[in-house]
mmCIF file of C-alpha atoms and ligand atoms in Angstrom:
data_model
loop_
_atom_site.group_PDB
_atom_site.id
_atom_site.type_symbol
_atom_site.label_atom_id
_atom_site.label_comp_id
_atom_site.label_asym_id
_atom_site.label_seq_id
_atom_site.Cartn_x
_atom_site.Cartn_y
_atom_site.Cartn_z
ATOM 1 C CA UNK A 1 -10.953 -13.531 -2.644
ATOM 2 C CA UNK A 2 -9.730 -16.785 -1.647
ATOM 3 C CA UNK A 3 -6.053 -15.558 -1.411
ATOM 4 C CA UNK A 4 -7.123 -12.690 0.762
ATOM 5 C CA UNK A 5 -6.161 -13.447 4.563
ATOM 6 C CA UNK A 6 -4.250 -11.552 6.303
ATOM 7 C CA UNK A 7 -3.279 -11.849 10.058
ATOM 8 C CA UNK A 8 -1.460 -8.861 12.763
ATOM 9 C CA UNK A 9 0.968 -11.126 13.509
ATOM 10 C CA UNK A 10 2.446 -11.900 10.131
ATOM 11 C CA UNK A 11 1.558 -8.566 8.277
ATOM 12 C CA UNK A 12 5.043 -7.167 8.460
ATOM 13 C CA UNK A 13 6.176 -10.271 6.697
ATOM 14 C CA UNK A 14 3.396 -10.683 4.600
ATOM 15 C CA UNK A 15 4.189 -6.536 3.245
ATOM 16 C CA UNK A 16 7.712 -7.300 2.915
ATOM 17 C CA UNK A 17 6.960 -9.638 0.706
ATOM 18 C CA UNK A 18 4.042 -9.121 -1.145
ATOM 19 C CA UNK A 19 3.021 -5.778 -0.910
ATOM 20 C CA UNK A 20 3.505 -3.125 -3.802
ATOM 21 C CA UNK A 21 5.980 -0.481 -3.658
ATOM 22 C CA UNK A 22 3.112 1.817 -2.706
ATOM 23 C CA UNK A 23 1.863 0.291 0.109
ATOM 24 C CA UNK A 24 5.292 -0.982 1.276
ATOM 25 C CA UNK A 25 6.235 2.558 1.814
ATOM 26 C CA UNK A 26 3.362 3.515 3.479
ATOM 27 C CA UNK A 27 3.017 0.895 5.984
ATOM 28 C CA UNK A 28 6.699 1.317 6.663
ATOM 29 C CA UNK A 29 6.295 5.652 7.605
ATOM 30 C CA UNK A 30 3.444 4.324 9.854
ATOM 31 C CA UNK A 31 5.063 1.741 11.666
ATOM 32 C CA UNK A 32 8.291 4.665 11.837
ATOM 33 C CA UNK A 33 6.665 7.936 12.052
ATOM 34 C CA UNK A 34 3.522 6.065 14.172
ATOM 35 C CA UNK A 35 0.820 8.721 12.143
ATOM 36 C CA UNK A 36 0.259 8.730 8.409
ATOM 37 C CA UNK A 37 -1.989 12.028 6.614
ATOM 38 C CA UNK A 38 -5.293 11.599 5.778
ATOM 39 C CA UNK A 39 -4.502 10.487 1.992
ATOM 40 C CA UNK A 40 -2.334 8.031 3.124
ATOM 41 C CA UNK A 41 -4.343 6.406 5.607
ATOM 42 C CA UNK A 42 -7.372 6.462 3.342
ATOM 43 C CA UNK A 43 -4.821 4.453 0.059
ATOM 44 C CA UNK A 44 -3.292 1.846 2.886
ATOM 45 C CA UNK A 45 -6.429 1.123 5.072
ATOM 46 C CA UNK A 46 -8.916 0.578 1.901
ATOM 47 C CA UNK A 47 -5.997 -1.487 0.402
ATOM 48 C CA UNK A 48 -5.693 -3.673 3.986
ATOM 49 C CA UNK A 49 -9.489 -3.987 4.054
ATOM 50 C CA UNK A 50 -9.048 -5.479 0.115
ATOM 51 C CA UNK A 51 -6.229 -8.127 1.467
ATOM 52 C CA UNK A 52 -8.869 -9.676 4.004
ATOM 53 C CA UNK A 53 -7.156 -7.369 7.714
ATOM 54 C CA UNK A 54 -10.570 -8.053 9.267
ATOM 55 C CA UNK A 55 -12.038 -4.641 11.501
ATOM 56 C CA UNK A 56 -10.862 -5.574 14.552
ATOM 57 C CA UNK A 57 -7.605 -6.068 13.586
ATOM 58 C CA UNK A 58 -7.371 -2.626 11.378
ATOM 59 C CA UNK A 59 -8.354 -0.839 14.203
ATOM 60 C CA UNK A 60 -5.528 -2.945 16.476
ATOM 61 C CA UNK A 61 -3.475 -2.230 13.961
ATOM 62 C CA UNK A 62 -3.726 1.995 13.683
ATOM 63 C CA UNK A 63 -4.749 1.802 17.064
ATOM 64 C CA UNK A 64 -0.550 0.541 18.048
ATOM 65 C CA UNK A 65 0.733 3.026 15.925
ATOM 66 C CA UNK A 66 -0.970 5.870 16.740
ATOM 67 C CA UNK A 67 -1.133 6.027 20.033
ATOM 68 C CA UNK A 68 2.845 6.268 19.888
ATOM 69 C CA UNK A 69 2.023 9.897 19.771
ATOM 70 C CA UNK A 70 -1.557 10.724 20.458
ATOM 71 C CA UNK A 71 -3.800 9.341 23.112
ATOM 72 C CA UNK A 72 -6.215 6.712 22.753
ATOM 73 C CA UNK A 73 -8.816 8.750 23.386
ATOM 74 C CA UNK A 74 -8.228 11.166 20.561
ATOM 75 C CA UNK A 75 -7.781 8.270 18.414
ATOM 76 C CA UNK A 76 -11.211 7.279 19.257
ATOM 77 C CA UNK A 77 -12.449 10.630 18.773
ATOM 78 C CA UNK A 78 -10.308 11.306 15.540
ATOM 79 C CA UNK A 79 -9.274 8.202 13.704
ATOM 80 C CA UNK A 80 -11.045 5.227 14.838
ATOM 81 C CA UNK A 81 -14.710 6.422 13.235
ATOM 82 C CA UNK A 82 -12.951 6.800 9.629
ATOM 83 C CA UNK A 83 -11.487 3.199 9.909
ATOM 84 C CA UNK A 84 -15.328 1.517 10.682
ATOM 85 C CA UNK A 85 -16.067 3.883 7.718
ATOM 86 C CA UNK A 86 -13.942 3.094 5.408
ATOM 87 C CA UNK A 87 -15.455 -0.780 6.585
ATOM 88 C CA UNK A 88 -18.931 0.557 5.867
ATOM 89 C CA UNK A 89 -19.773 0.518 9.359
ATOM 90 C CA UNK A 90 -20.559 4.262 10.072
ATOM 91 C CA UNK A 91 -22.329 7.190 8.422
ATOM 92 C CA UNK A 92 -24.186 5.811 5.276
ATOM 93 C CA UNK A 93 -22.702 2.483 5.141
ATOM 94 C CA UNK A 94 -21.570 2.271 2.101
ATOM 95 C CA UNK A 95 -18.462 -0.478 1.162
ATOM 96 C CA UNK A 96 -15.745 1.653 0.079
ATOM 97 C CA UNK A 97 -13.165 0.023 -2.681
ATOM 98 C CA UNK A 98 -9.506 0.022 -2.445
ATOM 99 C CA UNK A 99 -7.615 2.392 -4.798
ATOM 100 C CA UNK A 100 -6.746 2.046 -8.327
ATOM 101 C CA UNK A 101 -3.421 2.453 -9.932
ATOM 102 C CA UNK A 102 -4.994 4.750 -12.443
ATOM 103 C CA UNK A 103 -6.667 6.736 -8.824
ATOM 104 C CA UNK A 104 -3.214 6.740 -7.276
ATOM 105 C CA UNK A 105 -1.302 7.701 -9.717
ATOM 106 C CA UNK A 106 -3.571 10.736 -10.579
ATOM 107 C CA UNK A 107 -3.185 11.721 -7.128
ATOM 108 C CA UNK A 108 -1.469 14.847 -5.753
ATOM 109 C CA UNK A 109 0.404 13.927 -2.446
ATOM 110 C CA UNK A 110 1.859 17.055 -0.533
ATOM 111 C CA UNK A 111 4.396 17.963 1.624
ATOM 112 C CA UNK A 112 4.288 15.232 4.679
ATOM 113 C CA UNK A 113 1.389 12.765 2.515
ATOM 114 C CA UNK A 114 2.941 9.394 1.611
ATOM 115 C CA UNK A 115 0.371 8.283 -0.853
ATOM 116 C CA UNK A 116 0.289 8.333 -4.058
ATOM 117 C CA UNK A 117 2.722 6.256 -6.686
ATOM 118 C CA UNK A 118 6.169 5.847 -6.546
ATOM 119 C CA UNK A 119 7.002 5.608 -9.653
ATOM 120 C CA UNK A 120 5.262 8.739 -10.474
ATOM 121 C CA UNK A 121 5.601 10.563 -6.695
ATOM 122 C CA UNK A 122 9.607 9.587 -5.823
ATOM 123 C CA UNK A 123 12.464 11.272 -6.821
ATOM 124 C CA UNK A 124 14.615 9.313 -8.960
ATOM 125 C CA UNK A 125 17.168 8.762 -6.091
ATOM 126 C CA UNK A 126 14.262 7.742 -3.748
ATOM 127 C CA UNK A 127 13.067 5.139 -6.068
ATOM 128 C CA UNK A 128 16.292 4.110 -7.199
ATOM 129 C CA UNK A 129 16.618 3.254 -3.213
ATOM 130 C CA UNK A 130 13.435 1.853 -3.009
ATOM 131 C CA UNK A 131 13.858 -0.613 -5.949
ATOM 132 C CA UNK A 132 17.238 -1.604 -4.237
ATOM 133 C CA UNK A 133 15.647 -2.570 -1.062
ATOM 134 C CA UNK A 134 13.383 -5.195 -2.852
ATOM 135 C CA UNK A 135 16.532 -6.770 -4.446
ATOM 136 C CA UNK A 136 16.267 -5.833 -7.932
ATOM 137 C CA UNK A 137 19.544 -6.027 -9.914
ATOM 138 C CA UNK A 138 21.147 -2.721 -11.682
ATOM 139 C CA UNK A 139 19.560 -4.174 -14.752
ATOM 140 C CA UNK A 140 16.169 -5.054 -13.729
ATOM 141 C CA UNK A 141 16.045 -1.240 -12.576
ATOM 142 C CA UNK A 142 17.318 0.264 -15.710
ATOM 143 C CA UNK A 143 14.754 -1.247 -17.212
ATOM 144 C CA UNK A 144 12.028 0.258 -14.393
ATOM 145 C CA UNK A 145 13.598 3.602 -14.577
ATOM 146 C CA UNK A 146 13.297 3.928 -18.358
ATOM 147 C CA UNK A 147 9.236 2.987 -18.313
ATOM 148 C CA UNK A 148 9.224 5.729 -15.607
ATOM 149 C CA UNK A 149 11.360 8.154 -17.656
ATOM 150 C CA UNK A 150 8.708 7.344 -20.668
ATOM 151 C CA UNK A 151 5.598 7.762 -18.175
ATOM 152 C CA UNK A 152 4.511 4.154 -18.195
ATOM 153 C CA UNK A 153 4.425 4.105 -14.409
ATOM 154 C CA UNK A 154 2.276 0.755 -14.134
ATOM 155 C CA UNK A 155 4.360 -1.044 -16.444
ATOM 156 C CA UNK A 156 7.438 0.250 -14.870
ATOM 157 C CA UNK A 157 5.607 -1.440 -11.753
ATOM 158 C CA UNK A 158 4.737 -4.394 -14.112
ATOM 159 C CA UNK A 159 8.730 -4.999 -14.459
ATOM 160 C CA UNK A 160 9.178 -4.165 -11.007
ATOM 161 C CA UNK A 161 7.020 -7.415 -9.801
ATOM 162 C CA UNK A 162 8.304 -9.547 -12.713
ATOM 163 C CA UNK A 163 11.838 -8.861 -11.352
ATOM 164 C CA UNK A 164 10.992 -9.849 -7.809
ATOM 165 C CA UNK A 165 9.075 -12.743 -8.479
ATOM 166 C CA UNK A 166 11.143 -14.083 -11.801
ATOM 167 C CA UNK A 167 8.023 -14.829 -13.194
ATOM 168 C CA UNK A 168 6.256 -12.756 -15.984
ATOM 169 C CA UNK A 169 3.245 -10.997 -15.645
ATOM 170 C CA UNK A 170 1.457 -10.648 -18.964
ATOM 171 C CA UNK A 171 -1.871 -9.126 -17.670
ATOM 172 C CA UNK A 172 0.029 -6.153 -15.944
ATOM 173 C CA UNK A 173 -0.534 -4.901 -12.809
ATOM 174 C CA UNK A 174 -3.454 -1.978 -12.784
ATOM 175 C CA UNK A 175 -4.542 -2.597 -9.009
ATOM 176 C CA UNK A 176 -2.233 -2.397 -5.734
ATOM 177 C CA UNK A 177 -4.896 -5.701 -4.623
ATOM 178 C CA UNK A 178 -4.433 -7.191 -8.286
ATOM 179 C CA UNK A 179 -0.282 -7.180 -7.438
ATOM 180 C CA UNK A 180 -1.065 -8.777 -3.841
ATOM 181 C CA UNK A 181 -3.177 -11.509 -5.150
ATOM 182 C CA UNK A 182 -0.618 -12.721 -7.977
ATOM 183 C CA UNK A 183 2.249 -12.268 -5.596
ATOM 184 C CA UNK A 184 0.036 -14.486 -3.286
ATOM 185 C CA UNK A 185 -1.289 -16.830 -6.137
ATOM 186 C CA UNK A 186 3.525 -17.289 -6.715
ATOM 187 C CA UNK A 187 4.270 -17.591 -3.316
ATOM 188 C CA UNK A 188 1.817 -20.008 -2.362
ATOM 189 C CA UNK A 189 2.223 -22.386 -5.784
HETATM 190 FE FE1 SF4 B 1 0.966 0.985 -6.473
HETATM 191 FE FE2 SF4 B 1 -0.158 0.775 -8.874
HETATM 192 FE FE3 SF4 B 1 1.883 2.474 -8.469
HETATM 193 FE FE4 SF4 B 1 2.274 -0.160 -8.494
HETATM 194 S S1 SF4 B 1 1.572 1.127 -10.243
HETATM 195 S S2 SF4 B 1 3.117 1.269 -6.995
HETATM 196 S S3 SF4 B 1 0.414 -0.917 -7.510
HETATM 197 S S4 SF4 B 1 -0.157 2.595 -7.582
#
């Protein structure tokens, strides 16, 4: 999309600010734990491919963090063949979509996996902390916690964004991209 562009250099900023609780929390256990499971590399690198992270820089990108802790030549062997995958550039070539919300939050995650939804994945005390971090007030986050409480994990996401932003969001957000490309569509009005 025209919004999607997304550089190395300024991703940190760029998921600080923009990115949905999801994929905030994943890309922060890879750049600290330098390795993310199989379902979470799979939800963060099909979401990166949707905001524009061209090849090249995916693979710079898992490439840095991975070889923290395993050598770059298992990292060929192991990881690097998924990531062209997942960019339909190995096995049957097929263009593989980023996530849903509805995909994520049917997910199971396991012991170790960081994907999945927070709303619907987190403790209560985890995603009370979580919320905190992105600066919404005690209020804001009463009203999150009680669309979790009731289920309604993408509107409780819904509120989530309208907090940050201070800006409603009447189509709701049903697609980690979706929530990128309206943050995008605020910050760059
Ligand atoms: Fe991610 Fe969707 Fe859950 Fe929001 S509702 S955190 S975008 S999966």
């Amino acid at each position: 999309t025209e919004y999607a562009e997304i550089s190395l250099k300024d991703i940190d900023q760029v998921a600080k600010s923009c990115f949905p609780l999801c994929m905030r929390h994943l890309f922060e256990k890879v750049r600290e734990d330098h390795h993310l499971k199989h379902g979470g590399r799979m939800q963060l690198g099909l979401f990166l491919k949707g905001v524009g992270l061209k090849l090249d820089d995916a693979l710079a990108f898992w490439r840095a963090e991975f070889t923290k802790k395993v050598g770059s030549e298992r990292f060929d062997k192991e990881y690097a063949y998924a990531i062209r995958h997942n960019y339909g550039k190995e096995g049957k070539r097929t263009d593989y979509t980023p996530y849903a919300c509805q995909k994520i939050i049917s997910s199971a995650p396991g012991a170790g996996d960081h994907h999945g939804c927070p709303y619907r994945h987190f403790s209560e005390d985890n995603l009370r902390a979580a919320l905190g971090r992105m600066g919404l007030s005690s209020r804001a986050m009463e009203d999150v916690m009680d669309k979790v409480r009731n289920k309604h994990y993408q509107l409780a996401c819904t509120f989530t964004f309208e907090a940050v932003y201070g800006t409603s969001c009447d189509a709701g957000i049903n697609h980690p991209n979706q929530y990128f490309e309206e943050s995008q569509k605020i910050l760059k009005s």
